[in-house]
Coordinates of C-alpha atoms in Angstrom, one line a residue:
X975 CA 30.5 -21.1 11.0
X976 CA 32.5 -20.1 13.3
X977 CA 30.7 -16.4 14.2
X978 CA 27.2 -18.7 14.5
X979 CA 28.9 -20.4 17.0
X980 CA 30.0 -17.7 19.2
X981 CA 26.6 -16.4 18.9
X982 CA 24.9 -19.2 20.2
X983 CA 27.3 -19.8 23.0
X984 CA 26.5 -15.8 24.0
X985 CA 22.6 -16.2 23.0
X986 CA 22.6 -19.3 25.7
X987 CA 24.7 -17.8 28.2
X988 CA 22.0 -14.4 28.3
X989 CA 19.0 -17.0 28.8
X990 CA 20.8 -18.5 31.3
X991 CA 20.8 -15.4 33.5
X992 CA 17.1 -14.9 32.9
X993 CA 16.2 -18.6 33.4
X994 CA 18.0 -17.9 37.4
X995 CA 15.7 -14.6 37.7
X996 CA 12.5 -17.3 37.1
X997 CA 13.9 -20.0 39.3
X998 CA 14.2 -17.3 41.9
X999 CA 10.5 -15.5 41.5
X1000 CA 8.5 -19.1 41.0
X1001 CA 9.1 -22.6 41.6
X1002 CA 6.9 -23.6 39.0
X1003 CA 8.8 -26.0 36.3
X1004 CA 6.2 -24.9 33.7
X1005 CA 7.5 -21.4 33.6
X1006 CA 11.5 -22.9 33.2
X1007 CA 10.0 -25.5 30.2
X1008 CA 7.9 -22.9 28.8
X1009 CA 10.7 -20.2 28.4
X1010 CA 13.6 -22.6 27.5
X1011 CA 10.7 -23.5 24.5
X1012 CA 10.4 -20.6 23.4
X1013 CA 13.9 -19.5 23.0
X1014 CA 15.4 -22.1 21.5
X1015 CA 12.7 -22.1 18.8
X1016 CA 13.5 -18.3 18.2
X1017 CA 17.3 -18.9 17.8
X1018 CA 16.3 -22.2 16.0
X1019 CA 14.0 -19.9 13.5
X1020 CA 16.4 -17.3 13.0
X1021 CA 19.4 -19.9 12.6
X1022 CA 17.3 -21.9 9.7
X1023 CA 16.0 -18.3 8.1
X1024 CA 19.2 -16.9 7.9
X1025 CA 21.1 -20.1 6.8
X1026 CA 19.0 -22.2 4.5
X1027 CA 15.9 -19.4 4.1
X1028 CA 16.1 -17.4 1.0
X1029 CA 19.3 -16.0 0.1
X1030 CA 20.2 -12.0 -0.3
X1031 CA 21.2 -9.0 1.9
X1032 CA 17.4 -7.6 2.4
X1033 CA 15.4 -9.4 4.8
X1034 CA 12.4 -11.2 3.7
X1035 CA 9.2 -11.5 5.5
X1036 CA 10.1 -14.6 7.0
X1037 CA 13.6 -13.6 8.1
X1038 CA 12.3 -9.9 9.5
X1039 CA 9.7 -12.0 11.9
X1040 CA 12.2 -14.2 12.6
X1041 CA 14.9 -11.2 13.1
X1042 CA 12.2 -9.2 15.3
X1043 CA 11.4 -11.7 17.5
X1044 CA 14.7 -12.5 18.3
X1045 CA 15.0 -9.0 19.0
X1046 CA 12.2 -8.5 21.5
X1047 CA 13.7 -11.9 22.9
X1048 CA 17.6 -10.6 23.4
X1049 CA 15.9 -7.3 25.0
X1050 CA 14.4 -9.2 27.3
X1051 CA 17.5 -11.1 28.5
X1052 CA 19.8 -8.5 27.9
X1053 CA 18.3 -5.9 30.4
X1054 CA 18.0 -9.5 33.0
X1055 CA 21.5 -9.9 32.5
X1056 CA 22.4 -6.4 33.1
X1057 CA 20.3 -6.4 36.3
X1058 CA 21.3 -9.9 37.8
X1059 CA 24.8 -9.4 36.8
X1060 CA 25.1 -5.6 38.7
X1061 CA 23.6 -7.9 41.7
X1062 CA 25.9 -10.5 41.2
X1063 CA 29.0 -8.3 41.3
X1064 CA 27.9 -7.2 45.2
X1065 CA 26.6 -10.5 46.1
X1066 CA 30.7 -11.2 45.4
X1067 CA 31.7 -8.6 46.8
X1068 CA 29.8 -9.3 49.8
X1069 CA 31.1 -12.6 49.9
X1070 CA 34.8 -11.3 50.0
X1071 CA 33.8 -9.0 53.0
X1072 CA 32.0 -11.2 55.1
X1073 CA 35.1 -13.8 54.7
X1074 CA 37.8 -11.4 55.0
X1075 CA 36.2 -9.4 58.0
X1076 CA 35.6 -12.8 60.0
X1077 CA 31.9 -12.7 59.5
X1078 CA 31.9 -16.2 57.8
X1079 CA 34.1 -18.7 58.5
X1080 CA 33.7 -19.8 54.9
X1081 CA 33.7 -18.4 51.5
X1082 CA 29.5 -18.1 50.6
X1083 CA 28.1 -15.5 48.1
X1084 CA 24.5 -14.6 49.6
X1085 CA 21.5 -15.8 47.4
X1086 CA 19.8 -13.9 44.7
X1087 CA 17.1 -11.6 45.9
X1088 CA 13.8 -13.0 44.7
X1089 CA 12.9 -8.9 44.9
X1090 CA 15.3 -7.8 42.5
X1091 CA 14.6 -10.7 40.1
X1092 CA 11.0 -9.6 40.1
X1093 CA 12.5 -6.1 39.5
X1094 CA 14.7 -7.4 37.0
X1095 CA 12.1 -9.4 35.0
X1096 CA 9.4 -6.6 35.2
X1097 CA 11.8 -3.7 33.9
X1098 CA 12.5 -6.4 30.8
X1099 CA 8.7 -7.2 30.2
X1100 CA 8.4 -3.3 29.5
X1101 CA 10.4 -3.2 26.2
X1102 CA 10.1 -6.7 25.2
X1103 CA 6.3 -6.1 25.3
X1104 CA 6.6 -2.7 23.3
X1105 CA 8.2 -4.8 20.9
X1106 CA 5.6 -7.5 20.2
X1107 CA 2.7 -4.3 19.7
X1108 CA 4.9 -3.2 17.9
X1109 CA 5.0 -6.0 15.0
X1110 CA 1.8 -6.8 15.9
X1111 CA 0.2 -3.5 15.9
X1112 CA 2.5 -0.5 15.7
X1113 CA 3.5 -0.8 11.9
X1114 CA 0.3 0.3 11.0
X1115 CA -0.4 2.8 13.4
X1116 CA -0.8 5.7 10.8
X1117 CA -0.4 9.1 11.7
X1118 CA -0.7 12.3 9.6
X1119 CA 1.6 14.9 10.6
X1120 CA 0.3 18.7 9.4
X1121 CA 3.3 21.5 8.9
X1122 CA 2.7 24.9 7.9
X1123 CA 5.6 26.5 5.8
X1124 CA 6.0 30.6 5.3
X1125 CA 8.2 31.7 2.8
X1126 CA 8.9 35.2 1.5
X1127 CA 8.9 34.7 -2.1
X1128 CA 5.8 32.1 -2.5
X1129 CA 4.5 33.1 -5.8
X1130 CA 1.0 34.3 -4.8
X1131 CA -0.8 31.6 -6.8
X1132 CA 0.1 28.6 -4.7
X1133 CA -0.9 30.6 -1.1
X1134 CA -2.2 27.9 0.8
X1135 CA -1.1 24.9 -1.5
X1136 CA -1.6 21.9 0.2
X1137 CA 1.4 18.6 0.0
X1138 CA 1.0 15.5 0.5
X1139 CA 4.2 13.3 1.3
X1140 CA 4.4 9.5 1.8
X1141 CA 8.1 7.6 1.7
X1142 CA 9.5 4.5 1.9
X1143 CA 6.5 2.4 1.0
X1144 CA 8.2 -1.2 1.1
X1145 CA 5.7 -3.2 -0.1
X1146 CA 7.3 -6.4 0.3
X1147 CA 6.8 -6.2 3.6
X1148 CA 3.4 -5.8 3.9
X1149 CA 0.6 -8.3 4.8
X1150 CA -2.5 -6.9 5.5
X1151 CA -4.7 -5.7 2.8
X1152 CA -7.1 -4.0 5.2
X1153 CA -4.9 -2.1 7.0
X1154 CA -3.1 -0.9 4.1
X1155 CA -6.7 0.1 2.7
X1156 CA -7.1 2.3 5.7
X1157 CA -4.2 3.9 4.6
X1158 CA -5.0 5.0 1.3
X1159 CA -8.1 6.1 2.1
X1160 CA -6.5 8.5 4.9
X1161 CA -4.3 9.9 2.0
X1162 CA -7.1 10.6 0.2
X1163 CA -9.4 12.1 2.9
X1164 CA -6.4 14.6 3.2
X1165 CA -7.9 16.1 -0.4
X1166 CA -4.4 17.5 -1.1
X1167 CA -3.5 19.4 -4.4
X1168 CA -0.5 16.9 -5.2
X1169 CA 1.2 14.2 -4.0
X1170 CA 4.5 13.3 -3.7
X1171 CA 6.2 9.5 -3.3
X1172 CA 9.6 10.0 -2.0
X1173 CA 11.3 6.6 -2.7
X1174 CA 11.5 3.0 -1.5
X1175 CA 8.0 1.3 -3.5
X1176 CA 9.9 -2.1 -2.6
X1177 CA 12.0 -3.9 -0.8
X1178 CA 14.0 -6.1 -4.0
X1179 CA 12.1 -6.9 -6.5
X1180 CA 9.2 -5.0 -8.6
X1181 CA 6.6 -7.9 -8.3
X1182 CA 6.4 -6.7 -4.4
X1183 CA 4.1 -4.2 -5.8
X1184 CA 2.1 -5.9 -8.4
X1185 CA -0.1 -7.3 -5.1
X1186 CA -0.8 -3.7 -4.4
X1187 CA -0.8 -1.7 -7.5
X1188 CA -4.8 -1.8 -7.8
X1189 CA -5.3 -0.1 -4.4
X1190 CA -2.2 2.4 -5.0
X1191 CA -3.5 3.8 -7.8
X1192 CA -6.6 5.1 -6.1
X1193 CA -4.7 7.6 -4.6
X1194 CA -5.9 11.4 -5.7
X1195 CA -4.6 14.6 -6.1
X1196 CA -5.8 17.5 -8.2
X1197 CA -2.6 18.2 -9.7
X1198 CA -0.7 15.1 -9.6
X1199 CA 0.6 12.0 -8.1
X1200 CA 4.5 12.1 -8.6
X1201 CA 7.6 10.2 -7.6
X1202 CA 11.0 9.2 -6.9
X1203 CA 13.6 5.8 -6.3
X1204 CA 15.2 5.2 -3.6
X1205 CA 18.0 2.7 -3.2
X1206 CA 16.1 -0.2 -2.7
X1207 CA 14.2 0.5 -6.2
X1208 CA 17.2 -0.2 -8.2
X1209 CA 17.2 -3.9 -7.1
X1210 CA 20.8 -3.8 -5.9
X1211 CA 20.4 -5.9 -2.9
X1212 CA 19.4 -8.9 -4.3
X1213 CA 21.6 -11.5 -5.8
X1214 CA 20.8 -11.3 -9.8
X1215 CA 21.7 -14.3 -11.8
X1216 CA 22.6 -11.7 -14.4
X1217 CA 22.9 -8.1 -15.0
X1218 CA 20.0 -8.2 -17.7
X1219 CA 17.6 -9.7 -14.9
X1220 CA 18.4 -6.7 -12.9
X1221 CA 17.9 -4.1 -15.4
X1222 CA 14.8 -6.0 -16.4
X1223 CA 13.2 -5.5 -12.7
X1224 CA 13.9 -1.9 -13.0
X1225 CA 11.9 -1.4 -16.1
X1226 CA 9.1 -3.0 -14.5
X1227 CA 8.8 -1.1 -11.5
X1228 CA 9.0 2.0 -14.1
X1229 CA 6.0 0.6 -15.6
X1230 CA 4.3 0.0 -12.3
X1231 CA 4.9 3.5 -10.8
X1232 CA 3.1 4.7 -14.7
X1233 CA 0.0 2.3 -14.4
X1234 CA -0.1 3.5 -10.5
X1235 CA -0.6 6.9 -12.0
X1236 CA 2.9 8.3 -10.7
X1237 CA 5.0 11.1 -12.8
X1238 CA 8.5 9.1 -11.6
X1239 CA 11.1 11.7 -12.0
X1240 CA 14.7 10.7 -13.1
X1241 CA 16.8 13.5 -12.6
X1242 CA 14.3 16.0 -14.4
X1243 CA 11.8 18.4 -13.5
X1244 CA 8.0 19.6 -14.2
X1245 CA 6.1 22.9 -13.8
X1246 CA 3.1 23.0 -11.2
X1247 CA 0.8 25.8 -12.4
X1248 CA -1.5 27.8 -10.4
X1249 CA -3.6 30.8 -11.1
X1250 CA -0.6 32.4 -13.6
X1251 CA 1.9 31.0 -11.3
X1252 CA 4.5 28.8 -11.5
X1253 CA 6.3 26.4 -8.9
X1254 CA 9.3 24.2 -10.2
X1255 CA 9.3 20.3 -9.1
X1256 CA 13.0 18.5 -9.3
X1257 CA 13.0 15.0 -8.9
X1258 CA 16.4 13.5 -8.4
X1259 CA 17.4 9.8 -8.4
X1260 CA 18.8 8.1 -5.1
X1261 CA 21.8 9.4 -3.7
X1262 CA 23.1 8.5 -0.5
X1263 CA 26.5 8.7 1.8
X1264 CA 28.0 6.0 3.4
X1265 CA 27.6 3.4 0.5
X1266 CA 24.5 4.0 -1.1
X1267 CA 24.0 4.3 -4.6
X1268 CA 24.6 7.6 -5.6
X1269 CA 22.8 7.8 -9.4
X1270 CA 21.0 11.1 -8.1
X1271 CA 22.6 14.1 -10.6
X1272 CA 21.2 17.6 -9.2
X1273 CA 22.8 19.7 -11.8
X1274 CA 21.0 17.7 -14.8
X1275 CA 17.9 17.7 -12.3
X1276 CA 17.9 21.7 -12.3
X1277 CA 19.1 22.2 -16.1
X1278 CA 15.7 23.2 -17.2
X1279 CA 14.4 25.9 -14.2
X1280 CA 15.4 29.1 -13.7
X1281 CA 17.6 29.9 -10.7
X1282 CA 15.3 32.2 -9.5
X1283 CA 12.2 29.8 -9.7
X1284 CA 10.3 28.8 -6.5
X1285 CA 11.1 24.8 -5.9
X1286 CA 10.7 22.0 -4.1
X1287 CA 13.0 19.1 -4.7
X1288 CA 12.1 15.5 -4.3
X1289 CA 15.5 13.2 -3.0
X1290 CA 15.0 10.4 -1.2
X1291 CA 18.1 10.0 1.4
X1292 CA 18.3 13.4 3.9
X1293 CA 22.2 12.8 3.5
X1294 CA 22.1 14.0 0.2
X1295 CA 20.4 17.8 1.2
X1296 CA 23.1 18.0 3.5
X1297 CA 26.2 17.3 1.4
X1298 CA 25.2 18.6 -1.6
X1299 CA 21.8 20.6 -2.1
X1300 CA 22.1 23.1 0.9
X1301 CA 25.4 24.6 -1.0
X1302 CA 24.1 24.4 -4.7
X1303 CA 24.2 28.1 -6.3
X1304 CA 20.5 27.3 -6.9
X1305 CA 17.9 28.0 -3.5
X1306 CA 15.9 24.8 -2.8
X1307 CA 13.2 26.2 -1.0
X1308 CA 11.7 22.7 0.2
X1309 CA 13.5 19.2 0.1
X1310 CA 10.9 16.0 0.9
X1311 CA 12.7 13.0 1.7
X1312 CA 12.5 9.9 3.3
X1313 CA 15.0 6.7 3.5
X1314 CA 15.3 6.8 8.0
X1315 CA 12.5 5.4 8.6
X1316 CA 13.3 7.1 12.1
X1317 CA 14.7 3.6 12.4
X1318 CA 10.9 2.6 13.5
X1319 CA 12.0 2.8 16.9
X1320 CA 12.2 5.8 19.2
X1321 CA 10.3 8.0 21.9
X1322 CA 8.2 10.7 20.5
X1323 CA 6.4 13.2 22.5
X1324 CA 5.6 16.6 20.6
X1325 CA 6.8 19.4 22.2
X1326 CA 9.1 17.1 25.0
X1327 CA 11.4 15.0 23.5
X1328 CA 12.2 13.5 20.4
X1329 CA 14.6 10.8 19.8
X1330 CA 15.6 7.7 18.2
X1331 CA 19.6 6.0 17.9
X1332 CA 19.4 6.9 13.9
X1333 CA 20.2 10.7 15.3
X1334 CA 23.6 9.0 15.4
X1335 CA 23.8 8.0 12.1
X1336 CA 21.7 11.3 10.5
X1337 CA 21.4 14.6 11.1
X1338 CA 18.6 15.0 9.9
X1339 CA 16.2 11.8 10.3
X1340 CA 12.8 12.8 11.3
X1341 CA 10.2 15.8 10.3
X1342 CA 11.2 19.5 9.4
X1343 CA 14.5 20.9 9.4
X1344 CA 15.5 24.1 8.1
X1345 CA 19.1 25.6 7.3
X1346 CA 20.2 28.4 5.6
X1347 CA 16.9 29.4 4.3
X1348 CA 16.0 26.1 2.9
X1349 CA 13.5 23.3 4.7
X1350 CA 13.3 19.8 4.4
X1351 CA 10.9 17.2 5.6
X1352 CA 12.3 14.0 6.2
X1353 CA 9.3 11.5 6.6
X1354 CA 9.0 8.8 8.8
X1355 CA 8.3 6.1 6.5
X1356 CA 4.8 4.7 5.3
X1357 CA 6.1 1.1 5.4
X1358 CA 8.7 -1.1 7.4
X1359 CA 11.9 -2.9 7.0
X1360 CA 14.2 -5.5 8.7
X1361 CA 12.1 -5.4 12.1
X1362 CA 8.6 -5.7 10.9
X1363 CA 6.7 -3.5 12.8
X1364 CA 7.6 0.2 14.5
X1365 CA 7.8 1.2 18.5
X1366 CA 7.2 4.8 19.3
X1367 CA 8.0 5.6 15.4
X1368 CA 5.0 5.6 13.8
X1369 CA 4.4 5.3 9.7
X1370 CA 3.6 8.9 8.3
X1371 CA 1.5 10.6 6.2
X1372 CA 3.0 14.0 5.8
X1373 CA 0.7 17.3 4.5
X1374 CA 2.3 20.8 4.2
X1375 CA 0.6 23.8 3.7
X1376 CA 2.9 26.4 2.0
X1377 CA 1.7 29.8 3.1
X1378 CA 2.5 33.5 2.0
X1379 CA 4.9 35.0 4.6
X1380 CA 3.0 38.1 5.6
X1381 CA 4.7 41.4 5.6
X1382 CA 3.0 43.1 8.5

């Protein structure tokens, strides 16, 4: 109770600051009334969503619209109060001078600028509007992102072989068919040899997916469609009334990913064949540092390739190729994960800069890395969590090309 307190108290004090920036810019009472409204039916949403809303540790829709405005809302304020508050400080200072130098015969701190306020409340408007697209458009702002990979010891067959990666579907989270429709049908218009699903279908609970089975399993791909968990999969964020309940939502998502048309692999491995050649697939289950479940097993994974094979290994949290399959005895040749999301925020600009504050958490958190001979893509996340929409981060549809490293 006590920590909701404090937080309204600080939420309050940060729209006070912003409500003297538009007392300074416009006299009109409409514009005070209008944003006192509005914020104190955000903090009033997120206080009910988060208090009496449905219970558990992963946000539902309701609580991630409620959680992302309140964002856009705090970034708003936060960069007014950083603003008026720098002006505030000299407007003291000033204050002390003037008395102290004999300038004043009294103690006044100069008014507010109406310049910088207009300053102020236009630099805020930039991310606080990137924000609202965001949720309102940049979740389903699809991209497909092409990489060509060489390698030495390709076998010849699979010259040219053509992936296609999505991650981190969270279908709980979605709500718009159409959009989602759009989606598939990019996948497809990629006409890719395989695909590969690197974790994440929900966000709790299997029945996320029934919805969205039907337009799932029109995905294609010549030689298969298969998959992985990730840690949301397993259900463990949710508050089970028993352990059977739990287990039971596993075992349906299994069956969903089968009637989707997905080869889910659970610490095992398959053969892709091409023209005599042979490529080893390794699926692993989730495993994750920092306090995520760690049921992925790499050495039963492998127990059935050779060590000389040519593989690609499907594990959903980046973490995982860092700590443990970059120093197996065994040469991964390409890891596709998922799990970041690139945190669906960031600035992206292909060939300048690329950045987002997950780089603080990961390593490794967005596109294709490569170490010690060994690659991995870490894609950006078809879906969205928490926040409900993405800025500068866009959902990805990943397609890599392996290619024959030439010898001239």
């Amino acid at each position: 109770m006590l920590r909701w307190v404090i937080f309204i108290v600080v939420y309050l004090a940060v729209a006070f600051y912003t409500l003297q920036a538009l007392k300074t810019v416009t006299k009109h009472q409409w514009v005070y009334y209008t944003f006192v409204a509005v914020t104190l039916l955000i903090i009033g949403n997120f206080i009910y969503q988060f208090t009496i809303g449905e219970e558990g540790r992963v946000l539902s829709r309701p609580k991630s619209y409620a959680f992302g405005f309140l964002v856009a809302i705090l970034a708003f304020m936060t960069i007014n109060l950083i603003l008026l508050f720098s002006e505030d400080i000299f407007r003291f200072l000033s204050a002390i001078y003037y008395r102290i130098s004999g300038k004043h015969t009294e103690f006044t701190i100069p008014s507010r600028r109406r310049f910088l306020s207009m300053v102020a409340l236009g630099v805020a408007a930039l991310p606080f509007s990137a924000l609202l697209y965001g949720m309102y458009r940049g979740k389903y702002n699809f991209k497909v992102l092409k990489y060509n990979l060489e390698f030495d010891d390709l076998p010849n067959g699979f010259d040219g072989y053509q992936i296609t990666q999505i991650s981190d579907i969270h279908s709980g989270s979605f709500d718009n068919e159409e959009k989602i429709s759009y989606a598939i049908d990019l996948i497809n218009e990629q006409k890719s040899d395989v695909l590969f699903f690197t974790g994440d279908m929900v966000n709790n609970k299997a029945e996320e997916m029934k919805p969205w089975a039907t337009l799932f399993s029109k995905l294609n791909a010549k030689d298969g469609k298969f998959s992985i968990l990730g840690n949301h999969d397993y259900g463990d964020y949710v508050d089970w009334d028993t352990e059977e309940e739990k287990s039971q939502n596993l075992i349906e998502l299994k069956k969903l990913q089968k009637e989707i048309g997905f080869d889910l692999l659970l610490n095992e491995s398959r053969y892709l064949e091409k023209s005599g050649d042979k490529l080893a697939l390794i699926g692993v289950e989730n495993w994750g540092r920092g306090g995520f479940k760690k049921a992925g097993d790499l050495q039963k994974a492998k127990s059935n390739i050779d060590k000389n094979d040519f593989k690609i290994l499907l594990s959903h949290d980046p973490s995982h190729w860092e700590d443990q399959v970059i120093g197996d005895d065994y040469h991964y040749h390409l890891t596709l994960s998922g799990h970041t999301h690139g945190m669906q925020f960031g600035i992206e600009i292909p060939g300048w800069i690329k950045w987002s504050p997950v780089k603080w958490r990961y390593k490794y958190w967005a596109g294709v890395y490569e170490e010690m001979g060994q690659y991995i893509n870490v894609n950006r996340g078809f879906g969205f969590l928490g926040y409900p929409g993405r800025v500068g981060i866009w959902p990805e549809i990943t397609v890599i090309t392996l290619k024959k490293k030439s010898l001239t």
